[in-house]
Amino acid sequence: MAALVAVPLLASAAGVGKGILLVGIPYAAFAIFLGGLCWRVVGWARSPVPFRIPTTCGQQTSLPWIKSAPLDNPSTGLGAVGRMALEVLLFRSLFRNNRAEIYDQRYVFGDSKWLWLGALAFHWSLLVILLRHLRLFVQPVPAFVLFMGKVDSFFQIGAPALYLSNVVVLCALAYLLLRRLWDLRLRYISQFSDYFALLLLLGTALTGVLMRYGTRVDVVAVKRLAIGLATFQPVVPDGVGIVFLIHLLMVSALAAYFPFSKLVHMGGVFLSPTRNLANNSRMKRHVNPWNYPVKTHTYAEWEEEFRDKLLMAEIPLDEAKHD
Amino acid sequence: MTDNRHKIEQVPPRSDWRDPAVEFRKGTYCHSAGAKYVEALGLPNPRDWNPADADWKLPSDWKEIILNGMAERLERFRSFKLFMDVCVRCGACADKCHYYLGSNDPKNMPMVRAELIRSVYRRYFTPAGRVFGSLAGGRELTEEVIKEWFYYFYQCSECRRCSVFCPFGIDTAEITMIGRELLNLLGCNINWITKPAADCFRVGNHLGIQPHAFKDSLEFAADELEEVTGIRVDIPIGKKGAEVLFVMPSADFFATPHYYTLLGYMSLFHEIGLDFTYSAYASEGGNFGLFTSHEMMKRLNAKIYDEARRLGVKWILGGECGHMWRVLHQYMETMNGPADFLEAPVSPVTGTRFENARSTSMVHICEFTADLLYHDKITLDPKRNDKWSVTYHDSCNPARGMGLLEEPRYVLKRACNNFHEMPENTIREQTFCCGSGSGLGTDENLEMRLRGGFPRANAVRHVREKHGVNLLSCICAIDKATMPTLLEYWVPGVEVAGVHELLGNALVMTGEKERTTNLRGEPLQAAVPETSPAEVVHG
Amino acid sequence: MRTEDAILERWFARAVEAYPGETVRFLTAERDQFRNPVGHVLRENLAVLLRELLGGMEPSRTKPALEAIIRVRAVQELTATQAVEFVFALRSVVGELAPEHDALSLGRKVDQLALMAFDEYVRCREKMYEIRLNESRRALSVPAAMARMGS
Ligand code: HEM
Ligand code: SF4
Ligand code: SF4
């Protein structure tokens, strides 16, 4: 489909069209991505956190001889940082679904555990792949990127060597998509945007893989384009090929779509008040910036109202009123 | 299907959650709040209405009220705003809600419950939703949607279990709280919340028990305790200059089995000679404002600090209650503090300074008692609880809004000889709600409560069958009110008691007479003899 | 797979048809007894009932198993018919998977079980009234305690 559109486009467009496709759209998308993400994060940050409401998932810090759970129920800022790190790096909460289960002498690894594994596999391989892209944008290629590539292609299958992360990302995405279609409960709650995000990612990954292992791409040309973009001295190289163009357009779409969809969870996870606050509510007063006075039933009013009853029951009245 | 002879009716799958139609079936919803209670609290739109009616008598500008209310809350609560944006619909929370597990109604999956309001948020507050409408997951706000909110937001017990499993910590309880706040703007509240709140505001406690009757109840409890122990305990009320103000949920002095817990507190305070006072003004620790709105929560909670200041106590001790402690722990000082007129709590018996409560100056009775036990300041005779085989139900709020997990267990294990935990994925932070929390424990809602309570009861049944458990202990007034009902239906033969009831049974008091009954007035059944009955006869 | 297991699977599938479609897979697939209490109770007790129906219909085993299932269904969003319908489904399931079975005797037992199920359903609904009453008694029990003192 995309190819049908792109081919005539590419054919007809000489310099200008190609410039727009290879330079204009990526820049625009990236600008929308950055601007949009900032707008979202600033939007969240502008709403205060009036109350300290961590969800406590372990023993509180109370008496010194009771062992507390410093990461699942942190009482210090440092602990909260640790908790966040576990959430972001290992999806700690999602992991809670997991439990060794044995039925009829068989070990069962049910759907909920696969979610954690699938999600983790997807996100980590995505990160690896994103970092690997640095090798196109930075010259000389940073050492850690090279090292990562070595580890990633450890098994040396095929030539060019197969990156594990590529296999993993495709499998994980396929799994995430299939479970949405397969599990009726998930299908019930899934919306257009859920499928759209997954398909976009899957498309991007597929075209990327295709370029590496299938229709080879002119890496030198791509690298010239990438470095040009990164250094704000864009050049429009020849012969980058149609698959690359689709890949680039999909990445651009993903970037532009990111801030306006559920993908912003990347930013949101760090701000979640049930996770990033220490459970020290009784140790340190938390201030609500919009705390306002409210109508209460004061003691004086109450005493006035129940004076007879209080006297009858010989419950001491307030001294000020007594005399 | 080859044979459909016996198919009489088939429930069609609800293909689209966007369809807001709900049926108010008897037994599954709560009565609307009486106009006079709504009025007494100065809440909007007091009127007589019924959720099953077609016309809810909403104010004519209801839509504007809701949208403005949402806008205001989006600016005030980062939690609300963020939770509206970041759900990825991964489904991790789906099967964590006890109402879903018990009812199998897909709209009880937490993310769908949240989606009911989120879809409106998208439609009116996000660029994508404004432009693309339902394609971007948006939904029009109609009167039907309001009814649907009412149905499902009063079908969430704000237990936070879903939040434990969500990778972003999305707390559907928080969304429900805001949802109910919005419904309250239209006067769509329920009687079982609003009436106690109104009574608590005016008189001091949920049942509207006036000061003299409050005193009677406590004296009566002292009489009962004297019968059991032979010891007369003091009932200080409103005593200025006492060291400690003691606040408990009011059910402790008017309902059973709460009442036996009160006897437990009384024995303990007497035995250690605590210089404390009750208060008739702050005669309620519970706070149904939590189930109404943040403002109402603050209005009802103010009494506790006001009373502590007036009486000049040093710190406050709080009894066994779940939602009360959610408020005390996570909201009180922010709302009505700073508590600079109080001191950091120090146990007068052990000298322990409760560092974890140094700012709020309020200590949970289980923390207090665990400390006493750890320092061996009281003597227990756990044999007196031998007729019980005990398990412990973590109440949602102390578990997930505080992390009070070990203290009650420590007390229980010292006070009872037979203690058995329920399975690990049903206790501590993963505990299942009783299904009646957050003001839903009313009798007209019984069917829904039984559904919601089934996952909990199912775990109780497991330990009953496996270990012969016959007593469920807990530290929550709502549990004590509703669990007996729940268990009577699902697991007959299991009774419910507060942790401090068991402590009170076991507590050896100086100068007590020989105990022949427990605090319930039931005979202390001898332990199952360790030697075989035959040997006993010969011995 | 033994025929009995196949019958049980099919019977279970028929019994969960009463629930909203989205939930059926969860009820069927999630085997953790605490994570899926409704499915667990159903599966466990259908197995007992099947054994009894194909065997001797021993009341001391049949009754508790039937009760456990009905107790759940009696409080759910099901009509009385939906709640007990699963009993009848067994007849056709056995007819399909094990036609060699004596349909007449099985049919009789199924009918008997169905009648018991109706009874149990009614008992559960009555129980709900009873526990409601007991709850309201407990809710205000200081006077009750007073009465005890007086005696
Ligand atoms: C700090 C960074 C991030 C964290 C902590 C994070 C965390 C998570 C978690 C916990 C889930 C739920 C599990 C699941 O459904 O797979 C999730 C889902 C998802 N994430 Fe991320 N994420 C991050 C960044 C990203 C980025 C950069 C993207 C892609 C552009 C992304 C795309 C997705 C998608 C598409 C899903 C939904 C999968 C589905 O539909 O089932 N995430 N993320
Ligand atoms: S677990 Fe959290 S992110 Fe996943 S569906 Fe539930 S609320 Fe949404
Ligand atoms: S807070 Fe509790 S009752 Fe409410 S949706 Fe979450 S799990 Fe269900």
PDB file of C-alpha atoms in Angstrom, chain B residues 373-484:
ATOM      1  CA  LEU B 373       4.393  -6.996  73.443  1.00  0.00           C
ATOM      2  CA  TYR B 374       7.847  -6.752  71.991  1.00  0.00           C
ATOM      3  CA  HIS B 375       9.060  -5.241  75.242  1.00  0.00           C
ATOM      4  CA  ASP B 376       7.127  -7.809  77.260  1.00  0.00           C
ATOM      5  CA  LYS B 377       5.190  -5.181  79.148  1.00  0.00           C
ATOM      6  CA  ILE B 378       1.993  -7.178  79.234  1.00  0.00           C
ATOM      7  CA  THR B 379       1.342 -10.825  79.930  1.00  0.00           C
ATOM      8  CA  LEU B 380      -0.801 -12.916  77.663  1.00  0.00           C
ATOM      9  CA  ASP B 381      -2.380 -16.265  78.108  1.00  0.00           C
ATOM     10  CA  PRO B 382      -3.043 -17.385  74.558  1.00  0.00           C
ATOM     11  CA  LYS B 383      -4.744 -20.558  75.762  1.00  0.00           C
ATOM     12  CA  ARG B 384      -7.839 -18.483  76.376  1.00  0.00           C
ATOM     13  CA  ASN B 385      -8.211 -18.173  72.632  1.00  0.00           C
ATOM     14  CA  ASP B 386      -7.808 -21.852  72.034  1.00  0.00           C
ATOM     15  CA  LYS B 387     -11.351 -22.343  70.888  1.00  0.00           C
ATOM     16  CA  TRP B 388     -10.427 -20.283  67.868  1.00  0.00           C
ATOM     17  CA  SER B 389      -8.428 -21.301  64.902  1.00  0.00           C
ATOM     18  CA  VAL B 390      -7.613 -17.883  63.539  1.00  0.00           C
ATOM     19  CA  THR B 391      -6.816 -16.369  60.186  1.00  0.00           C
ATOM     20  CA  TYR B 392      -6.198 -12.722  59.422  1.00  0.00           C
ATOM     21  CA  HIS B 393      -7.833 -10.634  56.759  1.00  0.00           C
ATOM     22  CA  ASP B 394      -5.811  -7.589  55.730  1.00  0.00           C
ATOM     23  CA  SER B 395      -8.203  -4.714  55.276  1.00  0.00           C
ATOM     24  CA  CYS B 396      -7.585  -2.860  52.052  1.00  0.00           C
ATOM     25  CA  ASN B 397      -6.740   0.539  53.424  1.00  0.00           C
ATOM     26  CA  PRO B 398      -4.195  -0.367  56.103  1.00  0.00           C
ATOM     27  CA  ALA B 399      -2.627  -2.776  53.617  1.00  0.00           C
ATOM     28  CA  ARG B 400      -2.450  -0.693  50.463  1.00  0.00           C
ATOM     29  CA  GLY B 401      -2.702   2.807  51.833  1.00  0.00           C
ATOM     30  CA  MET B 402      -0.317   2.413  54.721  1.00  0.00           C
ATOM     31  CA  GLY B 403       1.527  -0.913  54.770  1.00  0.00           C
ATOM     32  CA  LEU B 404       0.399  -2.006  58.217  1.00  0.00           C
ATOM     33  CA  LEU B 405       0.939  -5.716  57.677  1.00  0.00           C
ATOM     34  CA  GLU B 406       3.166  -7.172  60.365  1.00  0.00           C
ATOM     35  CA  GLU B 407       2.005  -5.334  63.466  1.00  0.00           C
ATOM     36  CA  PRO B 408      -1.416  -6.994  63.680  1.00  0.00           C
ATOM     37  CA  ARG B 409       0.127 -10.355  62.854  1.00  0.00           C
ATOM     38  CA  TYR B 410       2.629  -9.938  65.630  1.00  0.00           C
ATOM     39  CA  VAL B 411      -0.164  -9.262  68.098  1.00  0.00           C
ATOM     40  CA  LEU B 412      -2.210 -12.192  66.826  1.00  0.00           C
ATOM     41  CA  LYS B 413       0.606 -14.661  66.973  1.00  0.00           C
ATOM     42  CA  ARG B 414       1.257 -13.732  70.559  1.00  0.00           C
ATOM     43  CA  ALA B 415      -2.402 -13.787  71.531  1.00  0.00           C
ATOM     44  CA  CYS B 416      -3.453 -17.010  69.805  1.00  0.00           C
ATOM     45  CA  ASN B 417      -2.016 -20.478  69.572  1.00  0.00           C
ATOM     46  CA  ASN B 418      -3.651 -21.384  66.282  1.00  0.00           C
ATOM     47  CA  PHE B 419      -2.963 -18.970  63.501  1.00  0.00           C
ATOM     48  CA  HIS B 420      -3.118 -19.763  59.797  1.00  0.00           C
ATOM     49  CA  GLU B 421      -2.532 -17.461  56.853  1.00  0.00           C
ATOM     50  CA  MET B 422      -4.737 -17.490  53.815  1.00  0.00           C
ATOM     51  CA  PRO B 423      -3.027 -18.127  50.451  1.00  0.00           C
ATOM     52  CA  GLU B 424      -0.362 -15.624  49.574  1.00  0.00           C
ATOM     53  CA  ASN B 425      -2.084 -13.988  46.603  1.00  0.00           C
ATOM     54  CA  THR B 426      -5.067 -13.112  48.757  1.00  0.00           C
ATOM     55  CA  ILE B 427      -3.375 -11.393  51.686  1.00  0.00           C
ATOM     56  CA  ARG B 428      -1.122  -8.456  52.512  1.00  0.00           C
ATOM     57  CA  GLU B 429      -0.904  -6.001  49.613  1.00  0.00           C
ATOM     58  CA  GLN B 430      -2.800  -8.470  47.446  1.00  0.00           C
ATOM     59  CA  THR B 431      -5.624  -8.807  49.923  1.00  0.00           C
ATOM     60  CA  PHE B 432      -9.157  -9.159  48.606  1.00  0.00           C
ATOM     61  CA  CYS B 433     -11.686  -6.591  49.700  1.00  0.00           C
ATOM     62  CA  CYS B 434     -14.698  -7.607  51.773  1.00  0.00           C
ATOM     63  CA  GLY B 435     -16.776  -6.265  48.891  1.00  0.00           C
ATOM     64  CA  SER B 436     -18.620  -3.788  51.072  1.00  0.00           C
ATOM     65  CA  GLY B 437     -16.078  -1.025  51.592  1.00  0.00           C
ATOM     66  CA  SER B 438     -16.330   2.652  50.688  1.00  0.00           C
ATOM     67  CA  GLY B 439     -19.907   3.016  51.841  1.00  0.00           C
ATOM     68  CA  LEU B 440     -21.400   0.137  49.885  1.00  0.00           C
ATOM     69  CA  GLY B 441     -22.143  -2.072  52.867  1.00  0.00           C
ATOM     70  CA  THR B 442     -25.849  -1.416  52.846  1.00  0.00           C
ATOM     71  CA  ASP B 443     -28.422  -4.153  52.906  1.00  0.00           C
ATOM     72  CA  GLU B 444     -30.258  -3.179  49.715  1.00  0.00           C
ATOM     73  CA  ASN B 445     -26.945  -3.758  47.934  1.00  0.00           C
ATOM     74  CA  LEU B 446     -26.480  -7.211  49.403  1.00  0.00           C
ATOM     75  CA  GLU B 447     -26.398  -9.149  46.176  1.00  0.00           C
ATOM     76  CA  MET B 448     -23.596  -7.039  44.782  1.00  0.00           C
ATOM     77  CA  ARG B 449     -21.742  -7.281  48.067  1.00  0.00           C
ATOM     78  CA  LEU B 450     -21.959 -11.042  48.019  1.00  0.00           C
ATOM     79  CA  ARG B 451     -20.512 -11.045  44.531  1.00  0.00           C
ATOM     80  CA  GLY B 452     -17.711  -8.714  45.503  1.00  0.00           C
ATOM     81  CA  GLY B 453     -16.980 -10.625  48.670  1.00  0.00           C
ATOM     82  CA  PHE B 454     -16.791 -14.001  47.004  1.00  0.00           C
ATOM     83  CA  PRO B 455     -13.047 -13.973  46.179  1.00  0.00           C
ATOM     84  CA  ARG B 456     -12.287 -13.205  49.819  1.00  0.00           C
ATOM     85  CA  ALA B 457     -14.710 -15.799  51.107  1.00  0.00           C
ATOM     86  CA  ASN B 458     -13.283 -18.337  48.703  1.00  0.00           C
ATOM     87  CA  ALA B 459      -9.880 -17.962  50.344  1.00  0.00           C
ATOM     88  CA  VAL B 460     -11.439 -18.212  53.801  1.00  0.00           C
ATOM     89  CA  ARG B 461     -13.154 -21.411  52.750  1.00  0.00           C
ATOM     90  CA  HIS B 462      -9.798 -22.749  51.679  1.00  0.00           C
ATOM     91  CA  VAL B 463      -8.235 -22.284  55.129  1.00  0.00           C
ATOM     92  CA  ARG B 464     -11.370 -23.526  56.776  1.00  0.00           C
ATOM     93  CA  GLU B 465     -11.151 -26.764  54.862  1.00  0.00           C
ATOM     94  CA  LYS B 466      -7.406 -27.052  55.212  1.00  0.00           C
ATOM     95  CA  HIS B 467      -6.811 -25.909  58.790  1.00  0.00           C
ATOM     96  CA  GLY B 468     -10.245 -25.831  60.344  1.00  0.00           C
ATOM     97  CA  VAL B 469     -10.177 -22.065  60.697  1.00  0.00           C
ATOM     98  CA  ASN B 470     -13.236 -20.815  62.550  1.00  0.00           C
ATOM     99  CA  LEU B 471     -12.388 -17.186  63.171  1.00  0.00           C
ATOM    100  CA  LEU B 472     -11.454 -14.417  60.817  1.00  0.00           C
ATOM    101  CA  SER B 473      -9.696 -11.571  62.565  1.00  0.00           C
ATOM    102  CA  CYS B 474      -9.373  -8.114  61.076  1.00  0.00           C
ATOM    103  CA  ILE B 475      -8.780  -4.484  61.976  1.00  0.00           C
ATOM    104  CA  CYS B 476     -11.601  -2.758  60.168  1.00  0.00           C
ATOM    105  CA  ALA B 477     -15.021  -1.654  61.346  1.00  0.00           C
ATOM    106  CA  ILE B 478     -16.599  -2.227  57.949  1.00  0.00           C
ATOM    107  CA  ASP B 479     -15.195  -5.749  57.857  1.00  0.00           C
ATOM    108  CA  LYS B 480     -16.598  -6.441  61.265  1.00  0.00           C
ATOM    109  CA  ALA B 481     -19.998  -5.224  60.144  1.00  0.00           C
ATOM    110  CA  THR B 482     -20.143  -6.993  56.820  1.00  0.00           C
ATOM    111  CA  MET B 483     -17.858 -10.005  56.958  1.00  0.00           C
ATOM    112  CA  PRO B 484     -20.113 -11.955  59.300  1.00  0.00           C
TER     113      PRO B 484
END
